[in-house]
Coordinates of C-alpha atoms in Angstrom, one line a residue:
X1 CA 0.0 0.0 0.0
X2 CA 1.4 3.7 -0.9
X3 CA 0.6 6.1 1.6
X4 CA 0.9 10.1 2.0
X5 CA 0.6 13.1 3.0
X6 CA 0.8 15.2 0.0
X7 CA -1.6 17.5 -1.5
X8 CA -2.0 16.4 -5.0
X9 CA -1.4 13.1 -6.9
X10 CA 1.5 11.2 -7.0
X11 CA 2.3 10.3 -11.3
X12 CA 2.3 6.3 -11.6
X13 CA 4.9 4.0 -11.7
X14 CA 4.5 2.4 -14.9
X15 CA 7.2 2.7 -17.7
X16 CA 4.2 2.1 -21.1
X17 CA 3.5 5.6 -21.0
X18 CA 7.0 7.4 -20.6
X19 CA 6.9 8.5 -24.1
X20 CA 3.5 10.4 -23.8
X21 CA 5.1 11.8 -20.8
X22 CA 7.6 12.7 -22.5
X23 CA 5.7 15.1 -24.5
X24 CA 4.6 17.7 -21.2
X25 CA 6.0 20.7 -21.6
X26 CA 4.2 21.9 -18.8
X27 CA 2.5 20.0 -15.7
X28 CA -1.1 20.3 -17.1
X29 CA -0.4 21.7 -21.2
X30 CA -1.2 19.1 -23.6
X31 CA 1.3 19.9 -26.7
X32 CA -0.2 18.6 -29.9
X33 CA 3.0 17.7 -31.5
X34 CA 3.7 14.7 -29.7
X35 CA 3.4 11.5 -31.7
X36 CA -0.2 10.1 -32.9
X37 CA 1.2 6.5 -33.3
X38 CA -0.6 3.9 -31.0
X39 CA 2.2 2.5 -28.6
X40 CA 1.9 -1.1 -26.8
X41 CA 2.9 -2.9 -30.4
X42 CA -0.7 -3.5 -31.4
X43 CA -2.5 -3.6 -34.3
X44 CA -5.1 -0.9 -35.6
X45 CA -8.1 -3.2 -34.4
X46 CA -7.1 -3.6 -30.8
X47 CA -9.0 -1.2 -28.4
X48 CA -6.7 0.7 -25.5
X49 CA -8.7 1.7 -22.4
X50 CA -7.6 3.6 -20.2
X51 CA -8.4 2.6 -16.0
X52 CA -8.6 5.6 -13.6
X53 CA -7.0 3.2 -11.2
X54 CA -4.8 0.0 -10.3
X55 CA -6.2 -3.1 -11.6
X56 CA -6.4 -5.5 -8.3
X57 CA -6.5 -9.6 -9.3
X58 CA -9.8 -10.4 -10.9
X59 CA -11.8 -12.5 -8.8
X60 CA -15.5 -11.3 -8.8
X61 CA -16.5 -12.7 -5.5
X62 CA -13.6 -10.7 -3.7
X63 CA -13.5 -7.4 -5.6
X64 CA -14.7 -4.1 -4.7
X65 CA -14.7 -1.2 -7.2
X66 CA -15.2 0.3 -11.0
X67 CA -11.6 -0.3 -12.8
X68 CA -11.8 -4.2 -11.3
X69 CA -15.7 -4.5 -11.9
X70 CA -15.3 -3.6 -15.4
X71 CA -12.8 -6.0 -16.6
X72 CA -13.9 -8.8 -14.8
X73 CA -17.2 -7.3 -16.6
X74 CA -15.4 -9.0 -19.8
X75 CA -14.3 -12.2 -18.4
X76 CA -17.1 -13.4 -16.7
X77 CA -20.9 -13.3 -17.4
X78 CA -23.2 -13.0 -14.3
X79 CA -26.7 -14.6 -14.3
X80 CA -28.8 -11.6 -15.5
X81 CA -27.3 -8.6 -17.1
X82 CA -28.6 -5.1 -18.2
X83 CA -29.4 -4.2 -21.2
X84 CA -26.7 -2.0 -22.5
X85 CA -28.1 -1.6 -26.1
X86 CA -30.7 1.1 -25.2
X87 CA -30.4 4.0 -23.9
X88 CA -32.5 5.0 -20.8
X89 CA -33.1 7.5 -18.8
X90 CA -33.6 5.4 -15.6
X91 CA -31.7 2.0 -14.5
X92 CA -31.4 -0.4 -18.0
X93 CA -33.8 -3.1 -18.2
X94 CA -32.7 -6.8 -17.4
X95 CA -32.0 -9.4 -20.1
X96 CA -31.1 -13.2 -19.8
X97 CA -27.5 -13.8 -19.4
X98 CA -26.0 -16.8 -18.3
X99 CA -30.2 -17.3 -17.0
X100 CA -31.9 -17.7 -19.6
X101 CA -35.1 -17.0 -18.0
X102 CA -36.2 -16.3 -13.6
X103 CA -39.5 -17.1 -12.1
X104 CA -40.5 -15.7 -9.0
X105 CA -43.1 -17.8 -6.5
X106 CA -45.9 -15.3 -5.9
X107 CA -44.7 -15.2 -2.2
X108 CA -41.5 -14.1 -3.8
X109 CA -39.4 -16.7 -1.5
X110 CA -38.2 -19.0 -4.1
X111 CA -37.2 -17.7 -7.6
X112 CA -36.3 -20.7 -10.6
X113 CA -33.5 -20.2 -12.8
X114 CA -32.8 -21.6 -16.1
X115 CA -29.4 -21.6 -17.5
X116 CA -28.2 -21.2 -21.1
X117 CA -26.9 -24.5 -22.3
X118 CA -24.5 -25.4 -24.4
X119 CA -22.1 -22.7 -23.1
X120 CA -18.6 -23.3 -22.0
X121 CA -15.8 -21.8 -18.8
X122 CA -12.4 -20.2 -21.2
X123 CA -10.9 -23.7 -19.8
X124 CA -13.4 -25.9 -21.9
X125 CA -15.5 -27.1 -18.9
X126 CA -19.0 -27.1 -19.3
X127 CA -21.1 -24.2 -17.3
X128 CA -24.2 -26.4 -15.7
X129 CA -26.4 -25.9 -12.7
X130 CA -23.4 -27.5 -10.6
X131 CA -21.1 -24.4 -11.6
X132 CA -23.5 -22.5 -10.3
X133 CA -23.6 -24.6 -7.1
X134 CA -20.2 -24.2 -6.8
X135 CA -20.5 -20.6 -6.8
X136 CA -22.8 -20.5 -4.4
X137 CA -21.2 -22.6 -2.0
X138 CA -18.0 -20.4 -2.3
X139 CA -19.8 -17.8 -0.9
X140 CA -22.5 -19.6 1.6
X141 CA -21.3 -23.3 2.7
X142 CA -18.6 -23.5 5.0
X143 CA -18.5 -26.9 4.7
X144 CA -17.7 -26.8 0.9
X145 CA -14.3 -27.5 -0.5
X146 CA -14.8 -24.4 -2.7
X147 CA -15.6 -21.7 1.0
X148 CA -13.3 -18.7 0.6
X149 CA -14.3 -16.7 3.6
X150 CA -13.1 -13.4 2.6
X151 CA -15.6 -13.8 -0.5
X152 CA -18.2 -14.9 1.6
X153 CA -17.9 -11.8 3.6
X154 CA -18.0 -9.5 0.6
X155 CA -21.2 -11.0 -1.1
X156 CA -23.3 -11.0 2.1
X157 CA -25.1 -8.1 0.7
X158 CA -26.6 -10.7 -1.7
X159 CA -26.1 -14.1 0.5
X160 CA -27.6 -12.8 3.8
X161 CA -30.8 -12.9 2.1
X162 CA -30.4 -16.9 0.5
X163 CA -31.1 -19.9 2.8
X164 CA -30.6 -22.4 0.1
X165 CA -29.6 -23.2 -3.5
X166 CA -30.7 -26.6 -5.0
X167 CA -29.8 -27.7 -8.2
X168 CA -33.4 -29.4 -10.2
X169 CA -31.9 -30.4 -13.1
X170 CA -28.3 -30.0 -15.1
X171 CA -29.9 -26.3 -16.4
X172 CA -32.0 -25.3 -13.6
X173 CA -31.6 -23.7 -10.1
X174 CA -33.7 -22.4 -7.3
X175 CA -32.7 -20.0 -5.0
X176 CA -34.7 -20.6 -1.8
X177 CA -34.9 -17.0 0.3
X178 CA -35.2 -16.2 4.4
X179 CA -38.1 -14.1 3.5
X180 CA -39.7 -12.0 0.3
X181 CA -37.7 -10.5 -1.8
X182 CA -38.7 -9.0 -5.3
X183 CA -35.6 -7.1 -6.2
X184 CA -33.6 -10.5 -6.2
X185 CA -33.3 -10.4 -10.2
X186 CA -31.3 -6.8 -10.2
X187 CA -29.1 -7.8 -7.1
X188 CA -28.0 -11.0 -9.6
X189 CA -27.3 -8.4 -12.3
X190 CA -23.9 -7.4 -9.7
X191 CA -20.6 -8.1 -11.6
X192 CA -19.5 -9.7 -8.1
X193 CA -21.8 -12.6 -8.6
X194 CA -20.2 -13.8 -11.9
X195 CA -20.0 -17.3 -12.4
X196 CA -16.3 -18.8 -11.6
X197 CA -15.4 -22.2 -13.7
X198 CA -15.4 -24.7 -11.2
X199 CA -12.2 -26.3 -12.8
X200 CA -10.4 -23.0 -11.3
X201 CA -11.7 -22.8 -8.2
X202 CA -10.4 -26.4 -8.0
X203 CA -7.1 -25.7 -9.1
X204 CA -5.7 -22.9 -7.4
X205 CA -5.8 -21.2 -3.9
X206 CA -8.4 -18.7 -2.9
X207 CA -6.1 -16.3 -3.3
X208 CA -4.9 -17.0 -6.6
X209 CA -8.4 -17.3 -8.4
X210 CA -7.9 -13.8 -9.2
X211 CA -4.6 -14.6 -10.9
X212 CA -5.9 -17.0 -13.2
X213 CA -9.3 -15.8 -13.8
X214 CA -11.8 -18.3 -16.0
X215 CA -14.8 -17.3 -17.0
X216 CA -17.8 -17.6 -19.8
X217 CA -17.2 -13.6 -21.1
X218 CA -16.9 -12.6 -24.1
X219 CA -12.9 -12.2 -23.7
X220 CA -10.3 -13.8 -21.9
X221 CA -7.1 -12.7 -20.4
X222 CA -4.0 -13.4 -22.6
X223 CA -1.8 -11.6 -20.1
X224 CA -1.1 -9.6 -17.2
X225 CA 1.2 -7.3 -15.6
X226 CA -0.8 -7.4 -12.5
X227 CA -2.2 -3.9 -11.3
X228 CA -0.9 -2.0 -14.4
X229 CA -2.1 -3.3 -17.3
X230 CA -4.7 -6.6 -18.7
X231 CA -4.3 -7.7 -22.4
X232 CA -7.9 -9.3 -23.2
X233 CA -8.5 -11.7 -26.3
X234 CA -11.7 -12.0 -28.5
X235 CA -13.8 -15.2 -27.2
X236 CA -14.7 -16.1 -31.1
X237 CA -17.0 -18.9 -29.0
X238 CA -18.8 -16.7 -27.0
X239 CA -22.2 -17.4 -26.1
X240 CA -23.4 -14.2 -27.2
X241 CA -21.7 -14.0 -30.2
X242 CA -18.1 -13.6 -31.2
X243 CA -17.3 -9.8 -29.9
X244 CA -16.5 -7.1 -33.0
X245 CA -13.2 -6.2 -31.1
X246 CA -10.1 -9.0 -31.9
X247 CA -7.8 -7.8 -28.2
X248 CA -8.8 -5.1 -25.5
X249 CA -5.9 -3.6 -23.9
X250 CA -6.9 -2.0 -20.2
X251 CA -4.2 0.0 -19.0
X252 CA -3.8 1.8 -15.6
X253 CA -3.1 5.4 -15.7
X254 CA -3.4 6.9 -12.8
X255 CA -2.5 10.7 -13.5
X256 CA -5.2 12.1 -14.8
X257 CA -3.1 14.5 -16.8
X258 CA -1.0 11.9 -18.4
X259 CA -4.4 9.9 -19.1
X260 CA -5.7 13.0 -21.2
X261 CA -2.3 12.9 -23.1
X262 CA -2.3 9.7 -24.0
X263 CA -6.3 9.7 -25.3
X264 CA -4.6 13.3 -27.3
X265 CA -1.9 11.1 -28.8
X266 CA -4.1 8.2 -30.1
X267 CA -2.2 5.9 -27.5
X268 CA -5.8 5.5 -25.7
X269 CA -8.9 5.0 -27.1
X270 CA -11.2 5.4 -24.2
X271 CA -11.8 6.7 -21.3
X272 CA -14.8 5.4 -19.2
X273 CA -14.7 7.6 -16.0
X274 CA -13.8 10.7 -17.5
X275 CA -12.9 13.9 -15.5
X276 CA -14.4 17.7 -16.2
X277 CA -10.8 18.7 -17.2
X278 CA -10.1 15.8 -19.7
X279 CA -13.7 16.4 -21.6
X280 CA -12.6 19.9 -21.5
X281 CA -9.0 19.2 -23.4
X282 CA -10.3 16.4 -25.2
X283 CA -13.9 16.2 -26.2
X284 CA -14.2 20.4 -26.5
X285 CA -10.5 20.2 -28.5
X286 CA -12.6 17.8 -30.9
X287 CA -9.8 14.6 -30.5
X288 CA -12.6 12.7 -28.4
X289 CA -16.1 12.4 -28.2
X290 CA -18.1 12.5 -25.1
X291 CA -21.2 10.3 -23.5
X292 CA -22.8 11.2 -20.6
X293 CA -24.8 7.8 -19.3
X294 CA -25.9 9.5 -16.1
X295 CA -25.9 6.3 -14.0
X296 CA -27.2 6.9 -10.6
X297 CA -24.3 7.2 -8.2
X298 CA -23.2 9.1 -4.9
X299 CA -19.7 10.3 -3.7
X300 CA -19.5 11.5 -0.5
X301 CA -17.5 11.4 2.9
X302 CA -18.4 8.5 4.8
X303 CA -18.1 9.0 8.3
X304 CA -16.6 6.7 11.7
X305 CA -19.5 6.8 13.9
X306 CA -17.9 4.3 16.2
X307 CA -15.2 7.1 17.6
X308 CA -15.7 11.0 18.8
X309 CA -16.2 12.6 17.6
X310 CA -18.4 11.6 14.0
X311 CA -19.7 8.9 16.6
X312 CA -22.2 12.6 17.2
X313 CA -25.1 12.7 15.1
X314 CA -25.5 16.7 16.2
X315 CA -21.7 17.3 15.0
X316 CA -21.9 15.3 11.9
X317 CA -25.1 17.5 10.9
X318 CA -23.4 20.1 11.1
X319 CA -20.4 18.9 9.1
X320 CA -23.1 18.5 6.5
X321 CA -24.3 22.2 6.5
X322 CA -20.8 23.7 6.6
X323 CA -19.9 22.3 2.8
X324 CA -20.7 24.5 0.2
X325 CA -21.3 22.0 -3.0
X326 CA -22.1 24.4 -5.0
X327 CA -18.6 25.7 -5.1
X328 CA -17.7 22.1 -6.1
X329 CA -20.4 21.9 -8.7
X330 CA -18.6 25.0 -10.0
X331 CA -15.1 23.5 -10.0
X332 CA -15.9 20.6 -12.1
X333 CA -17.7 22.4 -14.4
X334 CA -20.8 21.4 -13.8
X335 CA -20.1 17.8 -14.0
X336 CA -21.8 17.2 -11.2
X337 CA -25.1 17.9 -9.3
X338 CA -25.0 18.7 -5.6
X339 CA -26.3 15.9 -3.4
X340 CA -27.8 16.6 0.4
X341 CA -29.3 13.0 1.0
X342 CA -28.1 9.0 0.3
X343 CA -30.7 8.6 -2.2
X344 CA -29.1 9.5 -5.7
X345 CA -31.1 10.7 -8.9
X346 CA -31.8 7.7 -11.1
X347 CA -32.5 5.7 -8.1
X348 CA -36.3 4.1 -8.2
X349 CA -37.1 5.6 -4.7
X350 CA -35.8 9.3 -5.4
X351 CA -37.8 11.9 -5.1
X352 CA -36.6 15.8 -5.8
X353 CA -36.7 18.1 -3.4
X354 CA -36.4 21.4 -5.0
X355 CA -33.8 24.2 -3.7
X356 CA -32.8 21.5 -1.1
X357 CA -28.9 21.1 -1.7
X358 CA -28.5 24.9 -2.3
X359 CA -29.9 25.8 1.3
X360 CA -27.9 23.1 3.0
X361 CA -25.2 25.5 2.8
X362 CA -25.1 27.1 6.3
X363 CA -22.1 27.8 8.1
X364 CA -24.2 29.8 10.6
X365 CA -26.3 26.9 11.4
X366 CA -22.4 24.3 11.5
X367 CA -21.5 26.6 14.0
X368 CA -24.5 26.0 16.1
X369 CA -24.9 22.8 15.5
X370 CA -21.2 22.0 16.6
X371 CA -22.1 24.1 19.8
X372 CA -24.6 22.0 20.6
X373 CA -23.0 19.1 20.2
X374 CA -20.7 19.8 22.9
X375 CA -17.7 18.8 20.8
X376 CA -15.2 21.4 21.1
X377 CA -12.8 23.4 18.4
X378 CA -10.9 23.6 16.8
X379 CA -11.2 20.0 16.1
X380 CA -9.0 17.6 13.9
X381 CA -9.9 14.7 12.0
X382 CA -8.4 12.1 10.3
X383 CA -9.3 11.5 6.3
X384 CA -8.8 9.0 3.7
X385 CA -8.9 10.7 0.5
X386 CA -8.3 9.4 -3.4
X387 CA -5.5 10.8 -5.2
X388 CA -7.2 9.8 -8.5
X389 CA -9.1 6.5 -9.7
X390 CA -12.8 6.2 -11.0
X391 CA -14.7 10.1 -10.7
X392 CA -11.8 11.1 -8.7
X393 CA -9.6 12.9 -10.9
X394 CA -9.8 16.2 -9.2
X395 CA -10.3 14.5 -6.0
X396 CA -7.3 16.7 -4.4
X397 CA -8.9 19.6 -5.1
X398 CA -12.3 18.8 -4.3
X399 CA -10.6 18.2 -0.4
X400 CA -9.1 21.4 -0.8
X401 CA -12.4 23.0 -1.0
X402 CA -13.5 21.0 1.9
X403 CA -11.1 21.6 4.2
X404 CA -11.3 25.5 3.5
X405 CA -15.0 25.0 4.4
X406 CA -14.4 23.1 7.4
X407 CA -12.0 25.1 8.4
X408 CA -14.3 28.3 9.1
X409 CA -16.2 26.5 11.7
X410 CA -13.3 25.2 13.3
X411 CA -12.6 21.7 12.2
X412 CA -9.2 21.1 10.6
X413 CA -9.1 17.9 8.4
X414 CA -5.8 16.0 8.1
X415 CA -6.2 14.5 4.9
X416 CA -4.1 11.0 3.5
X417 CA -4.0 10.4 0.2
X418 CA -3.7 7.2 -0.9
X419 CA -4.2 5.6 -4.8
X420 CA -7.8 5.0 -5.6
X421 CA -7.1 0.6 -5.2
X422 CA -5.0 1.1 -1.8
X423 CA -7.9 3.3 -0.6
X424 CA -10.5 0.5 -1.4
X425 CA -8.1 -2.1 0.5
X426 CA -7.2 0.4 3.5
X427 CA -11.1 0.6 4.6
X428 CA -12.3 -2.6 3.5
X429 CA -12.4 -3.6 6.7
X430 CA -14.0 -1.0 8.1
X431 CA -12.6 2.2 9.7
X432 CA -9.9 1.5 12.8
X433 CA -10.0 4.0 15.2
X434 CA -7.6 6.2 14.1
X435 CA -9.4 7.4 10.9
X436 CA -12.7 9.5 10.9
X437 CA -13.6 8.6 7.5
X438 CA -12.7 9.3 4.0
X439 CA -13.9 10.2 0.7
X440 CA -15.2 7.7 -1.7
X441 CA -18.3 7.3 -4.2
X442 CA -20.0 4.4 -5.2
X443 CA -21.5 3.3 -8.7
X444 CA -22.6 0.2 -9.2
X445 CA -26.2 -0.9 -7.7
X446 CA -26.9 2.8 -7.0
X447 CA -30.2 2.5 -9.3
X448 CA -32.4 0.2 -6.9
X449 CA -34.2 1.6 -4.0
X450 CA -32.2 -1.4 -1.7
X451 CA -28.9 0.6 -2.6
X452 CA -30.0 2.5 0.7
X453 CA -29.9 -1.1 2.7
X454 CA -26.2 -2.5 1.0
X455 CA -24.9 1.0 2.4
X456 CA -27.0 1.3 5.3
X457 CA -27.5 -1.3 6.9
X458 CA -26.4 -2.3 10.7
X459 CA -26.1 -6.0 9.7
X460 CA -23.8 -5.6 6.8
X461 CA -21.1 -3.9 8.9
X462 CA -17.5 -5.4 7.9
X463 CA -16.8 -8.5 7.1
X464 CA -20.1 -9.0 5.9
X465 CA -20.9 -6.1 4.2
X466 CA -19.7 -2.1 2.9
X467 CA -21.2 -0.1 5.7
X468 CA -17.6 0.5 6.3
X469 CA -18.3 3.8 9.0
X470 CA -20.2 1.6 11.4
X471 CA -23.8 3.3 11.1
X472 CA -26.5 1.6 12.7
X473 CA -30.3 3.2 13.1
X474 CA -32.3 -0.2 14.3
X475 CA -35.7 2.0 13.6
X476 CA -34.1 2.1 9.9
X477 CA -33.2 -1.5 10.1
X478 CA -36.9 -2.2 10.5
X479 CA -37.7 0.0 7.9
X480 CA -35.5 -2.7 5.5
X481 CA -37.1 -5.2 6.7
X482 CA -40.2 -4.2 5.8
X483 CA -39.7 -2.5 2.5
X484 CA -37.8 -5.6 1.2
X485 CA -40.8 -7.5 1.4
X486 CA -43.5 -5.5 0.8
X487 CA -44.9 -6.3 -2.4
X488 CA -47.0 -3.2 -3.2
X489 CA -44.5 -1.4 -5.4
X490 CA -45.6 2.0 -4.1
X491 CA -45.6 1.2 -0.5
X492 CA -42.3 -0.5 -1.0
X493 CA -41.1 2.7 -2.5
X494 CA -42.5 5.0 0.4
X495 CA -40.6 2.8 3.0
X496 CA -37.7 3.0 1.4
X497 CA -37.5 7.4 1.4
X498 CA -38.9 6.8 4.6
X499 CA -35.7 5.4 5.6
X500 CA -33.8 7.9 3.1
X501 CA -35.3 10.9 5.4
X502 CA -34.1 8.3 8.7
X503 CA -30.7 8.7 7.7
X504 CA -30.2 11.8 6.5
X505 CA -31.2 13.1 9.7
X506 CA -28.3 10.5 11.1
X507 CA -25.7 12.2 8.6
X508 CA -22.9 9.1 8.6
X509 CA -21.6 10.7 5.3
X510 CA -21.2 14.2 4.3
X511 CA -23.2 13.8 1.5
X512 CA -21.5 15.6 -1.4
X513 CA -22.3 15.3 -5.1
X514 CA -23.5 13.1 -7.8
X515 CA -21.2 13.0 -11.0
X516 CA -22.3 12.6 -14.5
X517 CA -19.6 10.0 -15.5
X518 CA -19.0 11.0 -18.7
X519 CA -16.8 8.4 -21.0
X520 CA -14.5 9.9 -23.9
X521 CA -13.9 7.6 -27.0
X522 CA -12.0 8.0 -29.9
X523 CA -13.5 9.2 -33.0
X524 CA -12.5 5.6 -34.2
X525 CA -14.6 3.7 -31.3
X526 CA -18.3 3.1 -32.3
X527 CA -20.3 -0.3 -30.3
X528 CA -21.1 2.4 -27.2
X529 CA -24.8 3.1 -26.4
X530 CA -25.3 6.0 -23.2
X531 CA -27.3 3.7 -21.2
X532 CA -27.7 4.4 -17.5
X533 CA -24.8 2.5 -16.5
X534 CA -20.9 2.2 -15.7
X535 CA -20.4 -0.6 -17.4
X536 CA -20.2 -1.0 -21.4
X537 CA -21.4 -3.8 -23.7
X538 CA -18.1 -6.0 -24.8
X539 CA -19.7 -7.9 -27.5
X540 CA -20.1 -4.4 -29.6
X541 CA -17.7 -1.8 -28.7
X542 CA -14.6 -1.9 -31.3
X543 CA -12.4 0.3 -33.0
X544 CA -12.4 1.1 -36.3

């Protein structure tokens, strides 16, 4: 892990791009004379993507953010997917992946699965209900030879909910549940529950699935030079037909700056988390184009309410009132919208409340608010913070906004940054008590109303879950409980802000901002529909 104390981003270690380098002038000036010609010896077909982050080993049942979600996104197929071929407004509609069809019971406790036949793991092993067993019992059975109890831990957000999984036939499964749950089908739709050939999980450690990772995707890894860069070949017998694009390159950049030099150059052909600065060099200079897919999403500062003092709901309020997110809003260029509450636009259960982030603003009512909590300043705490990675490419500056507002009502921050896959590591576990919290986002799963429960929750504290700041509201809790089985869609619905309105008054993150996630691709990529999503379809994208 590389750790500190800096105030701006550290340029990464990785010798592929020291010829784009090469061409700065200038921290920050992008000099057009630099060489167009791609770089990495590959051929005018194979597509280089830029990742906003270190690529961690690719096992889905163990990984935890974007730049890992999206590759394994091309090695593995879960049981449902989203339609990525139309472009929505809302969360994408589900289609039949690896399922070819689901059937709820009308209690909505057992749901039927029927898997694709005929398809095969990258390792030639058949995928059958047993494969999906297998997965299963990775992540639920500790009796099973397959149990890995660090992925058990990070999939109880879908497990906790599962009380047993019976295979029917060789292409049928049944999911039996504790209780009702009808938004089951989107949960499966999570890149983390991708279906592992059994063959691997046989043949290597749990800690070295990741290392050899074997999947049904449309691609399959032809090499690695773990955490900087994947080299992906076409799966010509993919299920879903042979994918346009021959070989995918994904290659970590960290810097942002460098990133937007090497998309300039012709050395990247996309960028799929794209910062306000780089769609200002690239897509206004006309090398790039721009999408913006809108997906619903949150960044914000997720507090430690296990230690003084963010364990004080009063004094956390009031950190809440003394950010000003328009000035952030204004920073990024309008890239993103300010955000007051944990429900995101885009979710199914958010409702706007006109006028409602501009008046949080308050330092008046911080100042109060931290007198009442009897917490006294000046005050320091401890943050985590991003020096790049996924939305995060002017994450230095965005603190540095912070901390000016914080320091007006007398709380100092003392800010570590940390690269965006250390950071993801570092908390896993859940906050020690040394740290006060740190500043993260979150985009996958953001679109269903249960996103509230996966972040929320008191019973998916670390190891078996994200709510990585220790929250627990047990009236909110009940509020879950109830809104997970409800099956009146509106009722579920008003539960759910119910429990929205339950936390905000709580305030275990400074809720910050939601960001458009725009993605820059070459004029030469075509395949890309701006669905609602982060994640792109494989089996289309390709380069020209």
């Amino acid at each position: 892990m590389r750790l500190s104390r800096r105030d701006g981003p550290q340029r990464p270690r990785t010798g592929t791009l020291r010829r784009t380098v090469g061409c700065l002038a200038a921290v920050g000036v992008l000099l057009t004379g630099c060489s167009a010609n791609p770089s990495f010896g590959r051929d005018e077909q194979t597509l280089i993507i830029g990742a906003e982050g270190e690529i961690p080993t690719l096992d889905p049942h163990r990984a935890s953010g974007t730049p890992v979600l999206r590759v394994i996104d091309a090695l593995f197929d879960p049981l449902i997917r989203e339609d990525l071929g139309t472009e929505t407004a809302q969360a994408p509609g589900l289609r039949p992946a690896l399922a070819e069809s689901w059937q709820a019971s009308p209690d909505a406790r057992t749901y039927t699965l029927k898997l694709r036949a005929g398809v095969e793991f990258a390792d030639g092993s058949p995928f059958d209900a047993a494969a999906v067993k297998a997965n299963f019992d990775r992540i639920m059975d500790e009796s099973s030879a397959f149990h890995d109890p660090t992925a058990a831990g990070n999939m109880k957000f879908l497990t906790r909910w599962i009380k047993k999984v019976d295979v029917r036939d060789p292409h049928t499964i049944v999911l039996g549940l504790t209780e009702p749950y009808a938004g089951l089908p989107r949960v499966l739709t999570d890149r983390r529950m991708s279906i592992i050939s059994p063959k691997a999980l046989r043949a290597h450690r749990p800690d070295d699935i990741g290392l050899h990772p074997v999947g049904t995707g449309p691609f399959t890894q032809q090499s690695a030079d773990r955490g900087k860069r994947i080299t992906l070949k076409r799966n010509a017998a993919y299920w879903g037909g042979s994918p346009r694009t021959p070989s995918i390159i994904v290659e970590s950049v960290t810097d942002p700056t460098t990133l937007a030099i090497a998309a300039q150059t012709g050395e990247v052909d996309a960028i799929l988390s794209a910062g306000a600065q780089q769609v200002q060099q690239l897509a206004d200079g006309g090398t790039m184009t721009v999408q913006y897919p809108e997906p619903a999403n949150q960044y914000f500062i997720r507090l430690n309410t296990r230690i003084a003092p963010t364990d004080n709901a009063v004094f956390r309020r009031a950190l809440n009132h003394a950010v000003d997110r328009r000035a952030i809003a204004t920073l990024t260029g309008r890239q993103v919208a300010p955000s007051t509450g944990p429900l995101p636009r885009g979710n199914e259960a958010y409702q706007e409340s006109p006028g409602a982030a501009a008046d949080s603003y308050d330092p008046e009512e911080a100042r109060r608010l931290i007198r009442e909590s009897g917490v006294p300043t000046p005050v320091r705490l401890r943050m985590l913070a991003p020096d790049s990675g996924p939305g995060f490419s002017q994450a230095t500056e965005i603190m540095s906004l912070i901390q000016q507002d914080l320091k007006a009502v007398g709380v100092r921050l003392d800010t570590q940054y940390m690269e965006f896959a250390s950071l993801v590591a570092e908390e896993g576990n859940g906050y020690n008590d040394t740290i006060h919290g740190s500043f993260n986002g979150w985009t996958t799963g953001a679109d269903a109303a249960d996103f509230l429960e996966r972040m929320f929750s008191g019973e998916l504290h670390p190891p078996d879950g994200v709510n990585r700041g220790w929250y627990r509201n047990r009236d909110v809790d009940a509020l879950f409980d109830r809104a997970r089985g409800e099956p009146d869609p509106d009722r579920r619905t008003a539960l759910y802000r119910e429990a929205a309105d339950g936390i905000a008054a709580d305030a275990p993150w400074v809720f910050l901002y939601q960001d458009r996630l725009p993605r820059l691709l070459s004029r030469k990529v075509d395949g890309v529909v701006p669905a609602a999503s982060v994640y792109i379809d494989y089996t289309t994208i390709r380069r020209r």
